[in-house]
């Protein structure tokens, strides 16, 4: 098939590892006819149920051939009837003509699209992607019930209850995902209510779940911190530098650390500028603690590199190319498995660990709020309660 339009890139085999945590993937790229850009897609179905290397590689090769044949036959994810990939849920022809299509201008797709347009300048790009993904699924579910082209007023609390049972029982989503669907749908229907006066918001008294599919990252226990530090410093000092930016500066690894450049570090004032395009909540300036500033200057000597270099380069030192999105996560997970540490320890655990230790040290929470980039103190209080609990030093020290 034309390589400029479709390309099967690789089988991602986690370096040959086959533990339950190692998820193999088929990765391919397809050109988006709307943007003209190649976009990456991943498929794992039919591979990870096997537990030996021989079984998995055979299944992976089989699935690779399956997707190769499908792409050669002309299939495209951008025209798949189960997935809507055009901007803001709407088909391209509908985007051009929706003002004249009176029978469609009150559909859920129409209002969801307008809502995303309304919000996308206020929220970061990753959140926009999350909104689109969840709203597309709900719209596809409406289509499956022949309600995709119906007026939005047909969507009642009873109908939404059926959808929630669908994602809970059929898709087996976790509590956090189910809660996110409810929050996003409630926001969309609030927007509809403002657009169409007297329109009641049908999002109320919806079912939930307590299912936990993927355990959240936990702060690392005190006794395990020196063990991890010793092993990481010995085998992967660049990873330890990334962890320090997470632990001391509360930077997020996937975007804020990966795209951090030497020029973003103010060596004189001991601070980091997290640029708008990389930050979760907009540009912010965070403080570099003195103990970490000494490591930056004396151990890693970052001040000696070009200001244009990425701090976490692909060659183990600052360079012109940054690492890929899962690179640091995979490196930490490999070391965690080697040491037999709990699976709840993830790369993001170091941010939680830094927050908990800083709070224990008596650093005021309003200062932690700024360092985290939280919009309000309420967010910081909830975050600390979730990661630390309501710990009482008085109870620890003075309980009779």
mmCIF file of C-alpha atoms in Angstrom:
data_model
loop_
_atom_site.group_PDB
_atom_site.id
_atom_site.type_symbol
_atom_site.label_atom_id
_atom_site.label_comp_id
_atom_site.label_asym_id
_atom_site.label_seq_id
_atom_site.Cartn_x
_atom_site.Cartn_y
_atom_site.Cartn_z
ATOM 1 C CA UNK A 1 0.000 0.000 0.000
ATOM 2 C CA UNK A 2 1.230 3.578 -0.561
ATOM 3 C CA UNK A 3 3.813 4.242 2.162
ATOM 4 C CA UNK A 4 3.100 7.973 2.029
ATOM 5 C CA UNK A 5 -0.503 7.349 3.080
ATOM 6 C CA UNK A 6 -0.224 4.364 5.419
ATOM 7 C CA UNK A 7 2.741 2.792 7.166
ATOM 8 C CA UNK A 8 2.917 -0.177 9.536
ATOM 9 C CA UNK A 9 5.721 0.934 11.790
ATOM 10 C CA UNK A 10 6.547 -1.841 14.222
ATOM 11 C CA UNK A 11 5.693 -4.418 16.811
ATOM 12 C CA UNK A 12 6.456 -2.896 20.200
ATOM 13 C CA UNK A 13 7.532 -5.882 22.321
ATOM 14 C CA UNK A 14 8.691 -4.209 25.583
ATOM 15 C CA UNK A 15 12.204 -5.486 24.944
ATOM 16 C CA UNK A 16 10.957 -9.085 24.940
ATOM 17 C CA UNK A 17 9.416 -8.869 28.419
ATOM 18 C CA UNK A 18 6.107 -10.712 28.863
ATOM 19 C CA UNK A 19 4.968 -9.901 32.418
ATOM 20 C CA UNK A 20 1.310 -8.830 32.882
ATOM 21 C CA UNK A 21 2.474 -5.211 33.099
ATOM 22 C CA UNK A 22 4.306 -5.357 29.756
ATOM 23 C CA UNK A 23 1.758 -4.477 27.088
ATOM 24 C CA UNK A 24 2.841 -5.288 23.537
ATOM 25 C CA UNK A 25 1.442 -3.154 20.714
ATOM 26 C CA UNK A 26 1.053 -2.992 16.969
ATOM 27 C CA UNK A 27 1.893 0.582 15.933
ATOM 28 C CA UNK A 28 1.034 2.095 12.555
ATOM 29 C CA UNK A 29 0.518 5.503 11.017
ATOM 30 C CA UNK A 30 -2.253 6.711 8.722
ATOM 31 C CA UNK A 31 -2.463 10.064 6.990
ATOM 32 C CA UNK A 32 -5.366 12.194 8.190
ATOM 33 C CA UNK A 33 -7.127 13.367 5.010
ATOM 34 C CA UNK A 34 -8.241 16.558 6.771
ATOM 35 C CA UNK A 35 -4.838 17.728 8.074
ATOM 36 C CA UNK A 36 -2.528 15.940 5.647
ATOM 37 C CA UNK A 37 -0.435 14.678 8.573
ATOM 38 C CA UNK A 38 0.455 11.113 9.511
ATOM 39 C CA UNK A 39 -1.123 10.149 12.836
ATOM 40 C CA UNK A 40 -0.088 7.197 14.969
ATOM 41 C CA UNK A 41 -2.438 4.434 16.067
ATOM 42 C CA UNK A 42 -1.936 1.532 18.460
ATOM 43 C CA UNK A 43 -3.621 -1.849 18.619
ATOM 44 C CA UNK A 44 -3.073 -4.531 21.250
ATOM 45 C CA UNK A 45 -6.117 -6.776 20.930
ATOM 46 C CA UNK A 46 -5.308 -10.492 20.693
ATOM 47 C CA UNK A 47 -1.695 -10.188 21.883
ATOM 48 C CA UNK A 48 -1.306 -9.665 25.633
ATOM 49 C CA UNK A 49 -3.383 -12.626 26.767
ATOM 50 C CA UNK A 50 -0.338 -14.834 26.096
ATOM 51 C CA UNK A 51 2.372 -15.248 28.745
ATOM 52 C CA UNK A 52 5.386 -16.676 26.927
ATOM 53 C CA UNK A 53 7.592 -14.891 24.422
ATOM 54 C CA UNK A 54 6.949 -17.475 21.690
ATOM 55 C CA UNK A 55 3.160 -17.215 22.047
ATOM 56 C CA UNK A 56 3.179 -13.429 22.140
ATOM 57 C CA UNK A 57 5.465 -12.981 19.144
ATOM 58 C CA UNK A 58 3.319 -15.387 17.125
ATOM 59 C CA UNK A 59 0.150 -13.510 18.105
ATOM 60 C CA UNK A 60 1.844 -10.154 17.379
ATOM 61 C CA UNK A 61 2.937 -11.296 13.914
ATOM 62 C CA UNK A 62 -0.597 -12.528 13.230
ATOM 63 C CA UNK A 63 -2.111 -9.204 14.286
ATOM 64 C CA UNK A 64 0.521 -7.299 12.331
ATOM 65 C CA UNK A 65 -0.526 -9.171 9.203
ATOM 66 C CA UNK A 66 -4.199 -8.546 10.020
ATOM 67 C CA UNK A 67 -3.727 -4.772 10.216
ATOM 68 C CA UNK A 68 -1.420 -4.789 7.188
ATOM 69 C CA UNK A 69 -4.091 -6.507 5.102
ATOM 70 C CA UNK A 70 -6.773 -4.180 6.429
ATOM 71 C CA UNK A 71 -4.739 -1.075 5.565
ATOM 72 C CA UNK A 72 -3.877 -2.456 2.119
ATOM 73 C CA UNK A 73 -7.571 -2.997 1.480
ATOM 74 C CA UNK A 74 -8.124 0.730 2.011
ATOM 75 C CA UNK A 75 -9.471 0.776 5.579
ATOM 76 C CA UNK A 76 -8.895 4.016 7.427
ATOM 77 C CA UNK A 77 -9.575 4.838 11.081
ATOM 78 C CA UNK A 78 -10.740 8.260 9.921
ATOM 79 C CA UNK A 79 -13.759 6.723 8.169
ATOM 80 C CA UNK A 80 -14.443 3.904 10.643
ATOM 81 C CA UNK A 81 -18.143 4.005 11.449
ATOM 82 C CA UNK A 82 -17.412 3.452 15.161
ATOM 83 C CA UNK A 83 -14.965 6.336 15.504
ATOM 84 C CA UNK A 84 -15.428 9.984 14.553
ATOM 85 C CA UNK A 85 -12.025 11.612 14.069
ATOM 86 C CA UNK A 86 -13.005 14.893 12.457
ATOM 87 C CA UNK A 87 -12.586 17.966 14.607
ATOM 88 C CA UNK A 88 -15.026 18.373 17.490
ATOM 89 C CA UNK A 89 -17.106 15.265 16.711
ATOM 90 C CA UNK A 90 -18.565 16.600 13.455
ATOM 91 C CA UNK A 91 -18.126 15.205 9.939
ATOM 92 C CA UNK A 92 -16.421 17.571 7.531
ATOM 93 C CA UNK A 93 -19.532 18.096 5.400
ATOM 94 C CA UNK A 94 -21.540 18.853 8.501
ATOM 95 C CA UNK A 95 -18.970 21.444 9.608
ATOM 96 C CA UNK A 96 -19.390 23.232 6.286
ATOM 97 C CA UNK A 97 -23.153 23.064 6.128
ATOM 98 C CA UNK A 98 -24.554 22.848 9.666
ATOM 99 C CA UNK A 99 -26.066 26.333 9.511
ATOM 100 C CA UNK A 100 -28.362 25.242 6.676
ATOM 101 C CA UNK A 101 -29.177 21.777 8.011
ATOM 102 C CA UNK A 102 -32.000 22.768 10.331
ATOM 103 C CA UNK A 103 -32.901 19.162 11.109
ATOM 104 C CA UNK A 104 -29.427 18.566 12.551
ATOM 105 C CA UNK A 105 -28.585 21.800 14.306
ATOM 106 C CA UNK A 106 -29.945 20.553 17.606
ATOM 107 C CA UNK A 107 -28.100 17.218 17.804
ATOM 108 C CA UNK A 108 -25.794 16.217 20.626
ATOM 109 C CA UNK A 109 -22.893 16.243 18.157
ATOM 110 C CA UNK A 110 -23.640 19.855 17.266
ATOM 111 C CA UNK A 111 -23.662 21.063 20.879
ATOM 112 C CA UNK A 112 -20.687 18.943 21.917
ATOM 113 C CA UNK A 113 -18.712 20.444 19.047
ATOM 114 C CA UNK A 114 -19.658 23.988 20.032
ATOM 115 C CA UNK A 115 -18.802 23.230 23.664
ATOM 116 C CA UNK A 116 -15.298 22.051 22.748
ATOM 117 C CA UNK A 117 -14.784 25.176 20.633
ATOM 118 C CA UNK A 118 -15.924 27.220 23.630
ATOM 119 C CA UNK A 119 -13.542 25.476 26.068
ATOM 120 C CA UNK A 120 -10.441 24.661 24.050
ATOM 121 C CA UNK A 121 -8.764 28.018 24.653
ATOM 122 C CA UNK A 122 -9.197 27.615 28.428
ATOM 123 C CA UNK A 123 -7.835 24.083 28.854
ATOM 124 C CA UNK A 124 -4.618 22.351 27.839
ATOM 125 C CA UNK A 125 -4.468 20.291 24.606
ATOM 126 C CA UNK A 126 -4.359 16.944 26.441
ATOM 127 C CA UNK A 127 -7.602 17.784 28.243
ATOM 128 C CA UNK A 128 -9.210 18.729 24.919
ATOM 129 C CA UNK A 129 -8.237 15.294 23.587
ATOM 130 C CA UNK A 130 -9.828 13.651 26.641
ATOM 131 C CA UNK A 131 -13.052 15.625 26.167
ATOM 132 C CA UNK A 132 -13.239 14.703 22.494
ATOM 133 C CA UNK A 133 -12.548 11.028 23.129
ATOM 134 C CA UNK A 134 -15.273 10.665 25.747
ATOM 135 C CA UNK A 135 -17.839 12.704 23.852
ATOM 136 C CA UNK A 136 -17.178 10.694 20.697
ATOM 137 C CA UNK A 137 -17.922 7.478 22.538
ATOM 138 C CA UNK A 138 -21.197 8.848 23.875
ATOM 139 C CA UNK A 139 -22.141 10.085 20.401
ATOM 140 C CA UNK A 140 -21.292 6.682 18.874
ATOM 141 C CA UNK A 141 -23.492 5.070 21.527
ATOM 142 C CA UNK A 142 -26.338 7.411 20.533
ATOM 143 C CA UNK A 143 -25.787 6.435 16.885
ATOM 144 C CA UNK A 144 -26.048 2.762 17.825
ATOM 145 C CA UNK A 145 -29.517 3.533 19.205
ATOM 146 C CA UNK A 146 -30.524 5.549 16.118
ATOM 147 C CA UNK A 147 -30.440 8.752 18.179
ATOM 148 C CA UNK A 148 -27.394 10.390 16.623
ATOM 149 C CA UNK A 149 -29.447 12.732 14.466
ATOM 150 C CA UNK A 150 -32.232 13.302 16.988
ATOM 151 C CA UNK A 151 -32.697 16.581 18.809
ATOM 152 C CA UNK A 152 -30.639 16.866 21.970
ATOM 153 C CA UNK A 153 -33.824 17.138 24.002
ATOM 154 C CA UNK A 154 -34.368 13.379 23.519
ATOM 155 C CA UNK A 155 -31.463 12.730 25.904
ATOM 156 C CA UNK A 156 -33.045 12.145 29.291
ATOM 157 C CA UNK A 157 -31.791 11.075 32.678
ATOM 158 C CA UNK A 158 -33.070 7.560 31.928
ATOM 159 C CA UNK A 159 -31.109 7.425 28.681
ATOM 160 C CA UNK A 160 -27.946 8.651 30.387
ATOM 161 C CA UNK A 161 -28.421 6.008 33.075
ATOM 162 C CA UNK A 162 -28.422 3.343 30.347
ATOM 163 C CA UNK A 163 -25.194 4.798 28.945
ATOM 164 C CA UNK A 164 -23.527 4.785 32.357
ATOM 165 C CA UNK A 165 -24.470 1.133 32.844
ATOM 166 C CA UNK A 166 -22.997 0.495 29.379
ATOM 167 C CA UNK A 167 -19.568 1.925 30.268
ATOM 168 C CA UNK A 168 -19.630 0.311 33.726
ATOM 169 C CA UNK A 169 -20.824 -3.186 32.790
ATOM 170 C CA UNK A 170 -19.863 -3.595 29.130
ATOM 171 C CA UNK A 171 -16.706 -1.490 28.871
ATOM 172 C CA UNK A 172 -15.758 -2.164 32.511
ATOM 173 C CA UNK A 173 -14.322 1.298 33.080
ATOM 174 C CA UNK A 174 -12.825 2.299 36.402
ATOM 175 C CA UNK A 175 -14.365 4.657 38.945
ATOM 176 C CA UNK A 176 -12.189 7.577 37.833
ATOM 177 C CA UNK A 177 -13.130 7.124 34.164
ATOM 178 C CA UNK A 178 -16.845 6.783 34.942
ATOM 179 C CA UNK A 179 -16.694 9.901 37.116
ATOM 180 C CA UNK A 180 -14.955 11.795 34.307
ATOM 181 C CA UNK A 181 -17.727 10.861 31.857
ATOM 182 C CA UNK A 182 -20.327 12.164 34.282
ATOM 183 C CA UNK A 183 -18.445 15.453 34.852
ATOM 184 C CA UNK A 184 -17.875 16.084 31.129
ATOM 185 C CA UNK A 185 -21.446 15.243 30.137
ATOM 186 C CA UNK A 186 -22.787 17.481 32.909
ATOM 187 C CA UNK A 187 -20.633 20.347 31.606
ATOM 188 C CA UNK A 188 -21.864 19.868 28.025
ATOM 189 C CA UNK A 189 -25.521 19.861 29.078
ATOM 190 C CA UNK A 190 -24.943 22.933 31.242
ATOM 191 C CA UNK A 191 -23.688 24.592 28.051
ATOM 192 C CA UNK A 192 -26.817 23.413 26.189
ATOM 193 C CA UNK A 193 -28.973 24.836 28.977
ATOM 194 C CA UNK A 194 -27.356 28.256 28.492
ATOM 195 C CA UNK A 195 -27.800 28.054 24.723
ATOM 196 C CA UNK A 196 -31.407 26.857 24.911
ATOM 197 C CA UNK A 197 -33.315 28.458 27.733
ATOM 198 C CA UNK A 198 -35.551 26.226 29.844
ATOM 199 C CA UNK A 199 -33.529 23.156 28.820
ATOM 200 C CA UNK A 200 -33.133 20.945 31.919
ATOM 201 C CA UNK A 201 -29.770 19.304 32.568
ATOM 202 C CA UNK A 202 -30.450 15.527 32.520
ATOM 203 C CA UNK A 203 -27.202 14.646 34.331
ATOM 204 C CA UNK A 204 -28.317 13.768 37.863
ATOM 205 C CA UNK A 205 -28.609 10.636 40.021
ATOM 206 C CA UNK A 206 -26.471 8.609 37.616
ATOM 207 C CA UNK A 207 -24.982 5.231 38.625
ATOM 208 C CA UNK A 208 -21.321 4.923 39.542
ATOM 209 C CA UNK A 209 -18.806 2.197 40.291
ATOM 210 C CA UNK A 210 -16.060 1.421 42.796
ATOM 211 C CA UNK A 211 -14.020 -0.572 40.276
ATOM 212 C CA UNK A 212 -10.300 0.180 40.214
ATOM 213 C CA UNK A 213 -8.681 -1.014 36.977
ATOM 214 C CA UNK A 214 -5.298 0.597 37.285
ATOM 215 C CA UNK A 215 -3.951 1.565 40.671
ATOM 216 C CA UNK A 216 -2.901 5.180 41.005
ATOM 217 C CA UNK A 217 0.681 6.152 41.705
ATOM 218 C CA UNK A 218 1.471 6.086 45.442
ATOM 219 C CA UNK A 219 4.062 8.189 47.252
ATOM 220 C CA UNK A 220 7.171 6.087 47.810
ATOM 221 C CA UNK A 221 7.687 4.827 51.349
ATOM 222 C CA UNK A 222 10.623 6.250 53.269
ATOM 223 C CA UNK A 223 12.437 2.911 53.558
ATOM 224 C CA UNK A 224 12.299 2.370 49.789
ATOM 225 C CA UNK A 225 13.566 5.804 48.708
ATOM 226 C CA UNK A 226 17.294 5.127 49.373
ATOM 227 C CA UNK A 227 17.107 1.719 47.650
ATOM 228 C CA UNK A 228 15.619 3.205 44.520
ATOM 229 C CA UNK A 229 17.982 6.179 44.564
ATOM 230 C CA UNK A 230 21.066 3.957 44.854
ATOM 231 C CA UNK A 231 20.046 1.719 41.951
ATOM 232 C CA UNK A 232 18.924 4.562 39.662
ATOM 233 C CA UNK A 233 22.058 6.621 40.282
ATOM 234 C CA UNK A 234 24.188 3.561 39.515
ATOM 235 C CA UNK A 235 22.418 2.441 36.336
ATOM 236 C CA UNK A 236 20.692 5.516 34.922
ATOM 237 C CA UNK A 237 21.887 8.898 36.269
ATOM 238 C CA UNK A 238 19.914 10.812 33.628
ATOM 239 C CA UNK A 239 16.716 9.214 34.904
ATOM 240 C CA UNK A 240 17.644 10.380 38.414
ATOM 241 C CA UNK A 241 17.995 13.950 37.103
ATOM 242 C CA UNK A 242 14.483 13.754 35.637
ATOM 243 C CA UNK A 243 13.184 12.372 38.941
ATOM 244 C CA UNK A 244 14.790 15.273 40.811
ATOM 245 C CA UNK A 245 12.963 17.797 38.620
ATOM 246 C CA UNK A 246 9.769 15.933 39.461
ATOM 247 C CA UNK A 247 10.526 15.550 43.186
ATOM 248 C CA UNK A 248 11.871 19.050 43.921
ATOM 249 C CA UNK A 249 10.072 21.194 41.330
ATOM 250 C CA UNK A 250 6.839 19.159 40.940
ATOM 251 C CA UNK A 251 7.282 19.065 37.161
ATOM 252 C CA UNK A 252 5.205 16.516 35.266
ATOM 253 C CA UNK A 253 7.371 14.025 33.371
ATOM 254 C CA UNK A 254 5.502 13.531 30.089
ATOM 255 C CA UNK A 255 5.365 17.137 28.941
ATOM 256 C CA UNK A 256 7.065 19.500 31.387
ATOM 257 C CA UNK A 257 10.266 17.478 31.907
ATOM 258 C CA UNK A 258 10.535 15.952 28.429
ATOM 259 C CA UNK A 259 10.350 19.338 26.710
ATOM 260 C CA UNK A 260 12.404 21.246 29.301
ATOM 261 C CA UNK A 261 15.358 23.089 27.748
ATOM 262 C CA UNK A 262 18.538 24.365 29.370
ATOM 263 C CA UNK A 263 17.392 27.915 28.584
ATOM 264 C CA UNK A 264 14.279 27.407 30.731
ATOM 265 C CA UNK A 265 16.482 27.156 33.835
ATOM 266 C CA UNK A 266 17.430 30.446 35.502
ATOM 267 C CA UNK A 267 20.677 29.427 37.193
ATOM 268 C CA UNK A 268 21.107 32.799 38.903
ATOM 269 C CA UNK A 269 17.654 33.022 40.474
ATOM 270 C CA UNK A 270 17.195 29.257 41.057
ATOM 271 C CA UNK A 271 13.953 28.844 39.162
ATOM 272 C CA UNK A 272 12.456 27.049 36.153
ATOM 273 C CA UNK A 273 10.102 28.598 33.621
ATOM 274 C CA UNK A 274 7.509 26.011 32.590
ATOM 275 C CA UNK A 275 6.320 27.300 29.243
ATOM 276 C CA UNK A 276 2.657 27.578 28.347
ATOM 277 C CA UNK A 277 2.791 24.988 25.558
ATOM 278 C CA UNK A 278 4.244 22.362 27.918
ATOM 279 C CA UNK A 279 2.374 23.113 31.140
ATOM 280 C CA UNK A 280 -0.868 21.478 32.209
ATOM 281 C CA UNK A 281 -2.446 24.689 33.536
ATOM 282 C CA UNK A 282 -0.577 27.400 31.677
ATOM 283 C CA UNK A 283 2.883 28.937 32.091
ATOM 284 C CA UNK A 284 4.285 29.081 35.590
ATOM 285 C CA UNK A 285 7.602 29.707 37.314
ATOM 286 C CA UNK A 286 8.740 27.209 39.945
ATOM 287 C CA UNK A 287 11.488 27.412 42.531
ATOM 288 C CA UNK A 288 14.559 25.164 42.485
ATOM 289 C CA UNK A 289 15.498 24.242 46.093
ATOM 290 C CA UNK A 290 19.127 24.986 46.969
ATOM 291 C CA UNK A 291 19.935 21.315 47.587
ATOM 292 C CA UNK A 292 18.852 20.474 44.031
ATOM 293 C CA UNK A 293 20.518 23.562 42.524
ATOM 294 C CA UNK A 294 23.853 22.263 43.826
ATOM 295 C CA UNK A 295 23.243 18.948 42.047
ATOM 296 C CA UNK A 296 22.312 20.745 38.804
ATOM 297 C CA UNK A 297 25.494 22.826 38.857
ATOM 298 C CA UNK A 298 28.093 20.502 40.390
ATOM 299 C CA UNK A 299 26.998 16.998 39.377
ATOM 300 C CA UNK A 300 25.209 17.423 36.047
ATOM 301 C CA UNK A 301 26.824 20.774 35.077
ATOM 302 C CA UNK A 302 23.781 21.794 33.043
ATOM 303 C CA UNK A 303 25.026 25.379 32.841
ATOM 304 C CA UNK A 304 27.764 24.219 30.453
ATOM 305 C CA UNK A 305 25.349 23.098 27.729
ATOM 306 C CA UNK A 306 23.706 25.079 24.939
ATOM 307 C CA UNK A 307 20.564 26.918 25.995
ATOM 308 C CA UNK A 308 18.684 25.295 23.105
ATOM 309 C CA UNK A 309 19.408 21.727 24.257
ATOM 310 C CA UNK A 310 16.735 19.584 25.853
ATOM 311 C CA UNK A 311 17.726 18.742 29.434
ATOM 312 C CA UNK A 312 16.737 15.091 28.947
ATOM 313 C CA UNK A 313 18.347 14.228 25.620
ATOM 314 C CA UNK A 314 18.256 10.949 23.734
ATOM 315 C CA UNK A 315 21.954 10.196 24.325
ATOM 316 C CA UNK A 316 21.838 10.255 28.128
ATOM 317 C CA UNK A 317 22.938 13.906 28.310
ATOM 318 C CA UNK A 318 21.349 17.196 27.194
ATOM 319 C CA UNK A 319 20.976 17.297 23.419
ATOM 320 C CA UNK A 320 19.067 18.502 20.389
ATOM 321 C CA UNK A 321 16.424 15.725 20.605
ATOM 322 C CA UNK A 322 14.118 14.928 23.500
ATOM 323 C CA UNK A 323 13.136 11.393 24.549
ATOM 324 C CA UNK A 324 9.844 9.849 23.439
ATOM 325 C CA UNK A 325 6.711 10.024 25.570
ATOM 326 C CA UNK A 326 7.028 6.692 27.441
ATOM 327 C CA UNK A 327 10.820 6.578 27.616
ATOM 328 C CA UNK A 328 11.304 7.743 31.212
ATOM 329 C CA UNK A 329 8.301 5.748 32.441
ATOM 330 C CA UNK A 330 9.657 2.529 30.908
ATOM 331 C CA UNK A 331 13.130 3.119 32.342
ATOM 332 C CA UNK A 332 11.791 3.616 35.858
ATOM 333 C CA UNK A 333 9.456 0.636 35.611
ATOM 334 C CA UNK A 334 12.333 -1.635 34.585
ATOM 335 C CA UNK A 335 14.325 -0.649 37.683
ATOM 336 C CA UNK A 336 11.275 -0.941 39.930
ATOM 337 C CA UNK A 337 10.670 -4.490 38.692
ATOM 338 C CA UNK A 338 14.353 -5.383 39.111
ATOM 339 C CA UNK A 339 14.200 -4.310 42.763
ATOM 340 C CA UNK A 340 10.882 -6.088 43.360
ATOM 341 C CA UNK A 341 9.182 -2.862 44.420
ATOM 342 C CA UNK A 342 5.355 -2.454 44.503
ATOM 343 C CA UNK A 343 3.615 -1.812 41.168
ATOM 344 C CA UNK A 344 1.967 1.250 42.752
ATOM 345 C CA UNK A 345 5.392 2.919 42.524
ATOM 346 C CA UNK A 346 5.360 4.739 39.200
ATOM 347 C CA UNK A 347 7.451 7.524 37.776
ATOM 348 C CA UNK A 348 4.731 9.981 38.842
ATOM 349 C CA UNK A 349 5.152 8.726 42.427
ATOM 350 C CA UNK A 350 8.165 11.007 42.841
ATOM 351 C CA UNK A 351 6.006 14.121 42.444
ATOM 352 C CA UNK A 352 3.674 12.824 45.155
ATOM 353 C CA UNK A 353 6.660 11.890 47.326
ATOM 354 C CA UNK A 354 8.125 15.386 47.039
ATOM 355 C CA UNK A 355 4.806 16.960 48.005
ATOM 356 C CA UNK A 356 4.332 14.717 51.032
ATOM 357 C CA UNK A 357 7.889 15.259 52.291
ATOM 358 C CA UNK A 358 7.684 19.021 51.748
ATOM 359 C CA UNK A 359 4.404 19.096 53.692
ATOM 360 C CA UNK A 360 5.965 17.035 56.480
ATOM 361 C CA UNK A 361 8.864 19.501 56.603
ATOM 362 C CA UNK A 362 6.445 22.341 57.358
ATOM 363 C CA UNK A 363 6.514 24.165 54.023
ATOM 364 C CA UNK A 364 3.220 26.128 53.899
ATOM 365 C CA UNK A 365 0.616 24.669 51.603
ATOM 366 C CA UNK A 366 0.054 27.961 49.799
ATOM 367 C CA UNK A 367 3.678 27.713 48.644
ATOM 368 C CA UNK A 368 3.139 24.102 47.572
ATOM 369 C CA UNK A 369 0.088 25.307 45.649
ATOM 370 C CA UNK A 370 2.249 27.660 43.572
ATOM 371 C CA UNK A 371 4.967 25.066 43.026
ATOM 372 C CA UNK A 372 2.363 22.560 41.793
ATOM 373 C CA UNK A 373 0.567 25.060 39.597
ATOM 374 C CA UNK A 374 -2.763 24.352 41.285
ATOM 375 C CA UNK A 375 -5.486 26.861 40.460
ATOM 376 C CA UNK A 376 -6.765 27.070 44.038
ATOM 377 C CA UNK A 377 -5.882 26.076 47.585
ATOM 378 C CA UNK A 378 -8.877 23.735 47.539
ATOM 379 C CA UNK A 379 -7.144 21.683 44.825
ATOM 380 C CA UNK A 380 -3.977 21.508 46.923
ATOM 381 C CA UNK A 381 -5.879 20.461 50.049
ATOM 382 C CA UNK A 382 -7.698 17.697 48.169
ATOM 383 C CA UNK A 383 -4.456 16.566 46.542
ATOM 384 C CA UNK A 384 -2.639 16.373 49.898
ATOM 385 C CA UNK A 385 -5.539 14.582 51.553
ATOM 386 C CA UNK A 386 -5.549 11.965 48.789
ATOM 387 C CA UNK A 387 -1.795 11.411 48.826
ATOM 388 C CA UNK A 388 -1.045 11.842 52.509
ATOM 389 C CA UNK A 389 -4.286 11.359 54.401
ATOM 390 C CA UNK A 390 -5.203 13.207 57.578
ATOM 391 C CA UNK A 391 -2.008 12.402 59.409
ATOM 392 C CA UNK A 392 -1.620 13.803 62.916
ATOM 393 C CA UNK A 393 1.818 14.366 64.400
ATOM 394 C CA UNK A 394 0.118 14.840 67.760
ATOM 395 C CA UNK A 395 -1.367 11.351 67.583
ATOM 396 C CA UNK A 396 1.956 9.857 66.450
ATOM 397 C CA UNK A 397 3.989 11.477 69.244
ATOM 398 C CA UNK A 398 1.568 11.826 72.162
ATOM 399 C CA UNK A 399 -0.913 8.968 71.987
ATOM 400 C CA UNK A 400 -0.978 7.422 75.528
#
